[in-house]
Amino acid sequence: MSKYLADRVASMGTTIFTEMSRLAAEYKAVNLGQAFPDWPGHAAAKETARQAIALDLNQYAITFGVPSLRQAIAEHSRRFYNMDVDTNSEVTVVNGCTEAIFSAMLGLTNPGDEIILFEPFYDSYLPAVEFAGGIPRVITLHAPDWHFDEAELRAAFGPRTKAILINTPHNPTGKLFRRSELEMIADLCQQHDVIAVTDEVYEHIVFDGNEHIRLATLPGMWERTITLSSAGKSFSLTGWKVGWAIAPSDLSLAVRRTHQFATFATAAPLQEGIAVALRSDDGYYRHLAADYQERRDFLLAALDRAGLPPIQPHGTYFIMADISDLPFEDDVAFCRWLVSQGGVAAIPPTAFYVNKQAGRHLVRFCFCKQWETLQAAAERLAALDFPSGRRGAGDRRS
Ligand code: GLN
């Protein structure tokens, strides 16, 4: 390791996604690990971006986003959530939701402020909190229904609490936070004067007639919520890294002040493309969810047949499966075996936990893949020949 690295990064490894994609390539495995759709992105978005480049919309965008995209984000909020937002002061375009989380954390947190997170959490959350000097307070979502303990959450709120980070629909569990859970969070935020930061990038990938609820629409929450989302998942354009923050003007400033010096602005022609994509008709959004639901059902059945009992997700493009009864030390050992011996890459979810014990009997698979890819994965899963031996990861239950 380099002696030049700052303390804040010295003990970090490479992200689990990069690591597993490298192993997937090395073993020529079917990659159900790092989640990115392996089909073409939104056609009109691509065409619009191509035209924008040809028309030479190639200089810096306004730091908080091009007018057409901020307008489209406001229309989308009205259409799906009945929210009215001001395009000048309440919408900020950034380089994907990961930047939005960093910008929000850096813009809100003073050293020593506490930030509440639910684990498992998307892997960038913890560095975002820590880089900002925040102290993470972690609440565990418990498998298989991903509930949290109300008393534990109440106890986490205190005088030092600055913000709570909520991801719904939730990566990696597929949990949709229920209205009653969001109401409890909303009450606590109001009692303790805490800001909510919500990551809603899977807002359009919701199954079985369930409803995604935007926390900012609950009574008293608009004033204290920064709602984050992005284009990657809704339009199969994860490489474009176009995201946004919606918040009242004083909270939008938290994001804008960091964003202006971190990246200044987001790629101008891509923003024009996303402005068009967001205005897709209802059929587009319905089809997206229905199509993902079919793929989910296919992978659920394949995992079940393979002896990897899956936990049914209500949203996102992830499935967690339970490996308690298999003879592996933990999720990392299982994923190493699966990629090298089984030819399928998955993600060991302990990368998303502070309390590793709570996640070592689980493994995350994604299903944002073409049917041929999913079929190839299903065949390989069906052919798995688990080593014999003592129960491993499941020992947590004894
Ligand atoms: N969001 C993707 C996932 O959860 C990974 C993105 C990345 O590689 N940083 O798989």
Short mmCIF file of C-alpha atoms and ligand atoms in Angstrom, two decimals:
data_model
loop_
_atom_site.label_atom_id
_atom_site.label_comp_id
_atom_site.label_asym_id
_atom_site.label_seq_id
_atom_site.Cartn_x
_atom_site.Cartn_y
_atom_site.Cartn_z
CA MET A 1 0.00 0.00 0.00
CA SER A 2 1.21 3.50 -0.77
CA LYS A 3 2.63 5.49 2.15
CA TYR A 4 1.12 8.58 0.56
CA LEU A 5 -2.52 7.65 1.11
CA ALA A 6 -4.55 9.76 3.50
CA ASP A 7 -5.91 8.05 6.58
CA ARG A 8 -9.45 8.39 5.28
CA VAL A 9 -8.76 6.04 2.38
CA ALA A 10 -5.77 4.04 3.60
CA SER A 11 -7.76 1.14 5.03
CA MET A 12 -10.26 0.94 2.16
CA GLY A 13 -10.29 -1.88 -0.35
CA THR A 14 -11.62 -1.90 -3.91
CA THR A 15 -15.44 -1.87 -4.13
CA ILE A 16 -17.03 -5.29 -4.06
CA PHE A 17 -18.59 -4.59 -7.49
CA THR A 18 -15.23 -4.03 -9.15
CA GLU A 19 -13.80 -7.06 -7.36
CA MET A 20 -16.62 -9.41 -8.36
CA SER A 21 -16.73 -8.18 -11.97
CA ARG A 22 -12.99 -8.85 -12.18
CA LEU A 23 -13.51 -12.40 -10.90
CA ALA A 24 -16.48 -12.87 -13.25
CA ALA A 25 -14.24 -11.96 -16.21
CA GLU A 26 -11.39 -14.16 -14.95
CA TYR A 27 -13.63 -17.25 -14.63
CA LYS A 28 -15.86 -16.38 -17.62
CA ALA A 29 -18.78 -16.49 -15.24
CA VAL A 30 -22.33 -15.30 -15.87
CA ASN A 31 -22.33 -11.98 -14.05
CA LEU A 32 -25.27 -11.59 -11.67
CA GLY A 33 -23.03 -9.55 -9.37
CA GLN A 34 -22.45 -5.93 -10.35
CA ALA A 35 -25.88 -4.80 -11.47
CA PHE A 36 -26.15 -3.14 -14.86
CA PRO A 37 -28.69 -3.96 -17.55
CA ASP A 38 -27.03 -5.82 -20.44
CA TRP A 39 -29.48 -4.48 -23.05
CA PRO A 40 -29.65 -1.18 -24.97
CA GLY A 41 -30.56 1.95 -23.03
CA HIS A 42 -33.64 4.17 -23.64
CA ALA A 43 -33.72 4.81 -27.42
CA ALA A 44 -35.09 8.39 -27.41
CA ALA A 45 -32.64 9.40 -24.68
CA LYS A 46 -29.74 8.16 -26.79
CA GLU A 47 -31.03 9.83 -29.95
CA THR A 48 -31.59 13.14 -28.15
CA ALA A 49 -28.10 13.05 -26.64
CA ARG A 50 -26.62 12.30 -30.08
CA GLN A 51 -28.46 15.29 -31.53
CA ALA A 52 -27.38 17.49 -28.63
CA ILE A 53 -23.76 16.60 -29.31
CA ALA A 54 -24.24 17.32 -33.03
CA LEU A 55 -25.86 20.67 -32.19
CA ASP A 56 -22.84 21.45 -30.06
CA LEU A 57 -24.49 21.56 -26.68
CA ASN A 58 -21.06 20.54 -25.50
CA GLN A 59 -20.00 23.24 -23.07
CA TYR A 60 -20.56 23.43 -19.31
CA ALA A 61 -24.14 23.02 -18.23
CA ILE A 62 -25.54 25.34 -15.57
CA THR A 63 -24.08 23.96 -12.36
CA PHE A 64 -27.46 22.85 -10.99
CA GLY A 65 -28.70 21.37 -14.28
CA VAL A 66 -29.93 22.30 -17.76
CA PRO A 67 -33.40 23.95 -17.77
CA SER A 68 -35.05 21.22 -19.87
CA LEU A 69 -34.02 18.48 -17.44
CA ARG A 70 -34.99 20.42 -14.31
CA GLN A 71 -38.35 21.06 -15.95
CA ALA A 72 -38.75 17.36 -16.78
CA ILE A 73 -37.83 16.36 -13.21
CA ALA A 74 -40.48 18.75 -11.87
CA GLU A 75 -43.10 17.35 -14.28
CA HIS A 76 -42.17 13.79 -13.28
CA SER A 77 -42.61 14.69 -9.59
CA ARG A 78 -46.02 16.15 -10.26
CA ARG A 79 -47.09 13.21 -12.41
CA PHE A 80 -46.04 10.39 -10.09
CA TYR A 81 -46.12 11.97 -6.62
CA ASN A 82 -48.35 15.02 -6.96
CA MET A 83 -45.49 17.22 -5.78
CA ASP A 84 -44.97 20.77 -7.02
CA VAL A 85 -41.33 21.77 -7.10
CA ASP A 86 -39.64 24.94 -8.22
CA THR A 87 -37.20 24.24 -11.04
CA ASN A 88 -34.90 27.13 -10.12
CA SER A 89 -34.34 26.57 -6.44
CA GLU A 90 -35.57 23.06 -5.60
CA VAL A 91 -34.07 20.78 -8.27
CA THR A 92 -30.33 20.07 -8.65
CA VAL A 93 -28.83 17.79 -11.29
CA VAL A 94 -25.71 15.87 -10.25
CA ASN A 95 -23.44 13.07 -11.49
CA GLY A 96 -25.58 10.15 -10.39
CA CYS A 97 -27.14 9.39 -7.04
CA THR A 98 -23.79 8.36 -5.55
CA GLU A 99 -22.57 11.93 -6.01
CA ALA A 100 -25.88 13.21 -4.67
CA ILE A 101 -25.34 11.25 -1.45
CA PHE A 102 -21.76 12.53 -1.11
CA SER A 103 -22.83 16.09 -1.82
CA ALA A 104 -25.75 15.89 0.60
CA MET A 105 -23.60 14.38 3.37
CA LEU A 106 -20.79 16.92 2.90
CA GLY A 107 -23.30 19.74 2.73
CA LEU A 108 -25.20 18.73 5.88
CA THR A 109 -22.75 17.16 8.29
CA ASN A 110 -20.43 18.78 10.80
CA PRO A 111 -17.73 16.61 12.40
CA GLY A 112 -19.35 14.59 15.18
CA ASP A 113 -22.89 14.82 13.82
CA GLU A 114 -24.65 11.47 13.79
CA ILE A 115 -26.19 10.01 10.66
CA ILE A 116 -28.63 7.10 10.92
CA LEU A 117 -28.35 4.38 8.26
CA PHE A 118 -30.13 1.08 7.74
CA GLU A 119 -27.96 -1.94 7.06
CA PRO A 120 -27.49 -3.57 4.66
CA PHE A 121 -26.71 -0.24 2.97
CA TYR A 122 -25.40 0.52 -0.50
CA ASP A 123 -21.63 0.42 -0.12
CA SER A 124 -20.93 4.11 -0.78
CA TYR A 125 -23.10 5.32 2.12
CA LEU A 126 -20.57 4.67 4.85
CA PRO A 127 -17.64 6.46 3.15
CA ALA A 128 -19.98 9.35 2.32
CA VAL A 129 -20.87 9.73 6.01
CA GLU A 130 -17.30 9.22 7.19
CA PHE A 131 -15.69 11.59 4.67
CA ALA A 132 -18.06 14.25 5.96
CA GLY A 133 -16.91 13.62 9.53
CA GLY A 134 -20.25 12.08 10.49
CA ILE A 135 -20.71 9.27 12.98
CA PRO A 136 -22.79 6.43 11.50
CA ARG A 137 -25.58 4.99 13.69
CA VAL A 138 -26.58 1.73 12.07
CA ILE A 139 -29.99 0.05 12.36
CA THR A 140 -30.25 -3.52 11.05
CA LEU A 141 -32.98 -4.66 8.68
CA HIS A 142 -33.67 -8.27 9.63
CA ALA A 143 -34.17 -11.04 7.07
CA PRO A 144 -36.40 -12.47 5.78
CA ASP A 145 -39.00 -9.65 5.97
CA TRP A 146 -36.43 -6.89 6.48
CA HIS A 147 -38.16 -5.34 9.47
CA PHE A 148 -36.34 -3.09 11.88
CA ASP A 149 -36.77 -2.77 15.60
CA GLU A 150 -38.79 0.31 16.49
CA ALA A 151 -37.20 0.73 19.91
CA GLU A 152 -33.73 0.51 18.36
CA LEU A 153 -34.60 3.20 15.83
CA ARG A 154 -36.09 5.47 18.51
CA ALA A 155 -32.98 5.04 20.62
CA ALA A 156 -30.75 6.00 17.67
CA PHE A 157 -32.34 9.46 17.44
CA GLY A 158 -30.78 11.97 19.81
CA PRO A 159 -29.43 15.50 20.13
CA ARG A 160 -26.46 14.77 17.81
CA THR A 161 -28.56 13.24 15.03
CA LYS A 162 -28.33 15.36 11.89
CA ALA A 163 -29.82 13.12 9.21
CA ILE A 164 -31.21 9.71 8.36
CA LEU A 165 -30.45 8.03 5.04
CA ILE A 166 -33.23 5.87 3.60
CA ASN A 167 -33.10 3.79 0.46
CA THR A 168 -36.48 2.64 -0.86
CA PRO A 169 -36.93 0.46 -2.90
CA HIS A 170 -33.92 -0.96 -1.15
CA ASN A 171 -30.68 -2.36 -2.59
CA PRO A 172 -29.77 -5.17 -1.81
CA THR A 173 -32.90 -6.52 -0.07
CA GLY A 174 -35.68 -5.46 -2.44
CA LYS A 175 -37.55 -4.03 0.55
CA LEU A 176 -40.13 -1.31 0.00
CA PHE A 177 -40.48 0.77 3.14
CA ARG A 178 -44.15 0.56 4.17
CA ARG A 179 -46.22 3.64 4.90
CA SER A 180 -46.31 2.82 8.63
CA GLU A 181 -42.51 2.57 8.72
CA LEU A 182 -42.11 5.86 6.88
CA GLU A 183 -44.61 7.52 9.22
CA MET A 184 -42.60 6.35 12.20
CA ILE A 185 -39.42 7.77 10.62
CA ALA A 186 -41.24 11.00 9.75
CA ASP A 187 -42.43 11.43 13.36
CA LEU A 188 -38.93 10.87 14.71
CA CYS A 189 -37.39 13.29 12.21
CA GLN A 190 -39.88 15.98 13.25
CA GLN A 191 -39.49 15.35 16.97
CA HIS A 192 -35.69 15.56 16.77
CA ASP A 193 -35.34 18.14 13.96
CA VAL A 194 -33.54 15.64 11.70
CA ILE A 195 -33.14 15.81 7.90
CA ALA A 196 -34.13 12.77 5.81
CA VAL A 197 -32.10 11.94 2.72
CA THR A 198 -33.88 9.39 0.52
CA ASP A 199 -32.30 7.37 -2.27
CA GLU A 200 -35.15 6.38 -4.59
CA VAL A 201 -33.24 5.27 -7.69
CA TYR A 202 -35.37 2.11 -8.02
CA GLU A 203 -38.63 4.12 -7.77
CA HIS A 204 -40.01 2.63 -11.01
CA ILE A 205 -39.00 -0.98 -10.36
CA VAL A 206 -41.77 -2.09 -8.01
CA PHE A 207 -43.69 -5.38 -8.14
CA ASP A 208 -46.98 -7.11 -7.34
CA GLY A 209 -49.07 -3.92 -7.32
CA ASN A 210 -47.05 -2.49 -4.43
CA GLU A 211 -46.64 1.26 -4.14
CA HIS A 212 -43.41 3.18 -3.76
CA ILE A 213 -44.01 5.94 -1.24
CA ARG A 214 -41.95 9.10 -1.38
CA LEU A 215 -41.13 10.18 2.19
CA ALA A 216 -41.19 13.86 1.16
CA THR A 217 -44.94 13.56 0.48
CA LEU A 218 -45.79 12.67 4.09
CA PRO A 219 -47.15 15.52 6.24
CA GLY A 220 -44.38 17.76 7.58
CA MET A 221 -41.66 16.03 5.56
CA TRP A 222 -41.22 18.21 2.46
CA GLU A 223 -39.51 20.82 4.62
CA ARG A 224 -36.92 18.34 5.91
CA THR A 225 -36.31 15.87 3.08
CA ILE A 226 -33.74 15.71 0.30
CA THR A 227 -35.18 13.30 -2.28
CA LEU A 228 -32.58 11.73 -4.56
CA SER A 229 -33.06 9.73 -7.71
CA SER A 230 -31.38 9.09 -11.04
CA ALA A 231 -31.80 7.99 -14.62
CA GLY A 232 -29.63 4.87 -14.61
CA LYS A 233 -32.13 2.30 -13.43
CA SER A 234 -35.32 3.73 -14.93
CA PHE A 235 -33.85 4.08 -18.42
CA SER A 236 -31.13 1.40 -18.43
CA LEU A 237 -28.40 4.04 -18.70
CA THR A 238 -26.29 3.33 -15.62
CA GLY A 239 -23.12 4.58 -17.34
CA TRP A 240 -24.52 8.05 -17.93
CA LYS A 241 -24.41 8.95 -14.24
CA VAL A 242 -27.17 11.52 -14.30
CA GLY A 243 -28.95 11.97 -10.99
CA TRP A 244 -30.82 14.68 -9.14
CA ALA A 245 -31.80 16.06 -5.77
CA ILE A 246 -35.20 17.56 -4.99
CA ALA A 247 -35.47 19.60 -1.80
CA PRO A 248 -36.67 22.95 -0.47
CA SER A 249 -34.24 25.71 -1.40
CA ASP A 250 -32.37 25.80 1.93
CA LEU A 251 -31.68 22.05 1.74
CA SER A 252 -30.96 22.19 -2.00
CA LEU A 253 -28.12 24.53 -1.07
CA ALA A 254 -26.49 21.73 0.93
CA VAL A 255 -26.22 19.71 -2.29
CA ARG A 256 -25.44 22.64 -4.59
CA ARG A 257 -22.58 24.08 -2.56
CA THR A 258 -20.70 20.78 -2.58
CA HIS A 259 -21.64 19.84 -6.13
CA GLN A 260 -20.36 23.17 -7.56
CA PHE A 261 -16.85 22.44 -6.28
CA ALA A 262 -16.81 18.64 -6.57
CA THR A 263 -17.86 18.30 -10.21
CA PHE A 264 -19.27 21.74 -11.08
CA ALA A 265 -21.78 20.35 -13.59
CA THR A 266 -23.10 17.17 -15.20
CA ALA A 267 -22.58 16.18 -18.88
CA ALA A 268 -24.78 18.61 -20.85
CA PRO A 269 -25.87 16.44 -23.83
CA LEU A 270 -26.75 13.54 -21.54
CA GLN A 271 -28.99 15.80 -19.50
CA GLU A 272 -30.93 16.67 -22.67
CA GLY A 273 -31.42 12.95 -23.32
CA ILE A 274 -32.74 12.28 -19.83
CA ALA A 275 -35.17 15.21 -20.10
CA VAL A 276 -36.82 13.34 -22.97
CA ALA A 277 -36.68 9.93 -21.24
CA LEU A 278 -38.41 11.22 -18.09
CA ARG A 279 -41.38 12.26 -20.24
CA SER A 280 -41.86 8.66 -21.47
CA ASP A 281 -45.51 7.64 -21.48
CA ASP A 282 -47.12 5.62 -18.68
CA GLY A 283 -46.81 2.48 -20.83
CA TYR A 284 -43.03 2.74 -20.71
CA TYR A 285 -42.93 2.83 -16.91
CA ARG A 286 -45.54 0.06 -16.58
CA HIS A 287 -43.64 -2.15 -18.98
CA LEU A 288 -40.36 -1.57 -17.14
CA ALA A 289 -41.82 -2.87 -13.87
CA ALA A 290 -43.76 -5.74 -15.49
CA ASP A 291 -40.74 -6.87 -17.48
CA TYR A 292 -38.52 -6.85 -14.39
CA GLN A 293 -41.20 -8.76 -12.47
CA GLU A 294 -41.06 -11.59 -15.05
CA ARG A 295 -37.29 -11.75 -14.77
CA ARG A 296 -37.56 -11.71 -10.98
CA ASP A 297 -39.97 -14.63 -11.04
CA PHE A 298 -37.68 -16.59 -13.34
CA LEU A 299 -34.64 -16.09 -11.10
CA LEU A 300 -36.66 -16.79 -7.93
CA ALA A 301 -37.65 -20.17 -9.37
CA ALA A 302 -34.11 -20.93 -10.57
CA LEU A 303 -32.61 -20.15 -7.15
CA ASP A 304 -35.23 -22.19 -5.38
CA ARG A 305 -34.59 -25.22 -7.63
CA ALA A 306 -30.84 -24.85 -7.09
CA GLY A 307 -31.18 -25.11 -3.30
CA LEU A 308 -30.56 -21.41 -2.69
CA PRO A 309 -33.81 -20.35 -0.98
CA PRO A 310 -34.57 -16.83 -2.25
CA ILE A 311 -36.29 -14.02 -0.36
CA GLN A 312 -38.90 -12.43 -2.62
CA PRO A 313 -38.13 -8.74 -3.30
CA HIS A 314 -40.95 -6.19 -3.68
CA GLY A 315 -38.83 -3.84 -5.79
CA THR A 316 -35.34 -3.26 -7.33
CA TYR A 317 -33.55 -5.79 -9.51
CA PHE A 318 -32.00 -7.79 -6.70
CA ILE A 319 -32.77 -11.05 -4.92
CA MET A 320 -31.18 -12.10 -1.66
CA ALA A 321 -30.87 -15.87 -1.18
CA ASP A 322 -30.24 -17.73 2.05
CA ILE A 323 -27.14 -19.93 2.26
CA SER A 324 -27.52 -20.83 5.95
CA ASP A 325 -27.83 -24.53 5.24
CA LEU A 326 -24.85 -24.79 2.91
CA PRO A 327 -21.38 -25.77 4.09
CA PHE A 328 -19.63 -22.45 3.58
CA GLU A 329 -17.90 -20.31 6.14
CA ASP A 330 -19.73 -17.18 5.04
CA ASP A 331 -21.07 -15.22 2.05
CA VAL A 332 -17.59 -14.33 0.80
CA ALA A 333 -16.47 -17.99 0.78
CA PHE A 334 -19.69 -18.95 -0.99
CA CYS A 335 -19.32 -16.23 -3.66
CA ARG A 336 -15.71 -17.21 -4.32
CA TRP A 337 -16.77 -20.84 -4.74
CA LEU A 338 -19.77 -19.90 -6.90
CA VAL A 339 -17.78 -17.77 -9.33
CA SER A 340 -14.83 -20.15 -9.65
CA GLN A 341 -16.59 -23.54 -9.48
CA GLY A 342 -20.15 -22.69 -10.49
CA GLY A 343 -19.49 -20.05 -13.14
CA VAL A 344 -21.93 -17.51 -11.68
CA ALA A 345 -20.91 -14.22 -10.08
CA ALA A 346 -22.98 -12.82 -7.19
CA ILE A 347 -22.32 -10.24 -4.46
CA PRO A 348 -21.48 -11.16 -0.85
CA PRO A 349 -23.69 -8.74 1.06
CA THR A 350 -21.46 -8.41 4.13
CA ALA A 351 -19.90 -5.58 2.09
CA PHE A 352 -23.11 -3.72 2.97
CA TYR A 353 -23.05 -4.42 6.71
CA VAL A 354 -21.23 -2.99 9.71
CA ASN A 355 -22.47 -5.94 11.78
CA LYS A 356 -21.15 -8.58 9.41
CA GLN A 357 -22.83 -11.34 11.38
CA ALA A 358 -26.25 -10.18 10.17
CA GLY A 359 -25.37 -10.72 6.50
CA ARG A 360 -22.96 -13.63 6.27
CA HIS A 361 -25.72 -16.18 5.52
CA LEU A 362 -27.01 -14.19 2.52
CA VAL A 363 -25.99 -13.69 -1.08
CA ARG A 364 -27.21 -11.08 -3.59
CA PHE A 365 -28.09 -11.90 -7.20
CA CYS A 366 -29.25 -9.34 -9.77
CA PHE A 367 -31.72 -9.99 -12.57
CA CYS A 368 -31.27 -6.90 -14.78
CA LYS A 369 -30.02 -9.24 -17.49
CA GLN A 370 -31.15 -10.49 -20.90
CA TRP A 371 -33.14 -13.71 -20.96
CA GLU A 372 -30.20 -15.60 -22.47
CA THR A 373 -28.01 -14.41 -19.60
CA LEU A 374 -30.61 -15.41 -17.02
CA GLN A 375 -31.14 -18.77 -18.73
CA ALA A 376 -27.40 -19.44 -18.78
CA ALA A 377 -27.26 -18.56 -15.08
CA ALA A 378 -30.22 -20.82 -14.32
CA GLU A 379 -28.52 -23.76 -16.08
CA ARG A 380 -25.32 -23.24 -14.15
CA LEU A 381 -27.20 -22.88 -10.87
CA ALA A 382 -29.12 -26.10 -11.58
CA ALA A 383 -25.83 -27.93 -12.10
CA LEU A 384 -24.25 -26.77 -8.82
CA ASP A 385 -22.67 -29.52 -6.81
CA PHE A 386 -22.29 -28.13 -3.30
CA PRO A 387 -19.36 -29.51 -1.30
CA SER A 388 -20.46 -31.77 1.52
CA GLY A 389 -19.65 -30.80 5.07
CA ARG A 390 -20.85 -29.05 8.16
CA ARG A 391 -23.23 -26.17 8.03
CA GLY A 392 -21.23 -22.98 7.82
CA ALA A 393 -22.85 -19.56 7.56
CA GLY A 394 -25.99 -20.94 9.20
CA ASP A 395 -24.15 -21.41 12.48
CA ARG A 396 -25.17 -17.88 13.36
CA ARG A 397 -28.56 -19.37 14.20
CA SER A 398 -27.30 -21.87 16.76
N1 GLN B 1 -25.55 -0.21 -8.17
C1 GLN B 1 -24.83 -1.34 -8.67
C2 GLN B 1 -25.11 -2.56 -7.80
O1 GLN B 1 -25.65 -2.43 -6.71
C3 GLN B 1 -23.34 -1.18 -8.69
C4 GLN B 1 -22.77 0.12 -9.08
C5 GLN B 1 -21.27 0.11 -9.00
O2 GLN B 1 -20.61 -0.77 -9.50
N2 GLN B 1 -20.72 1.06 -8.33
O3 GLN B 1 -24.76 -3.64 -8.20
#
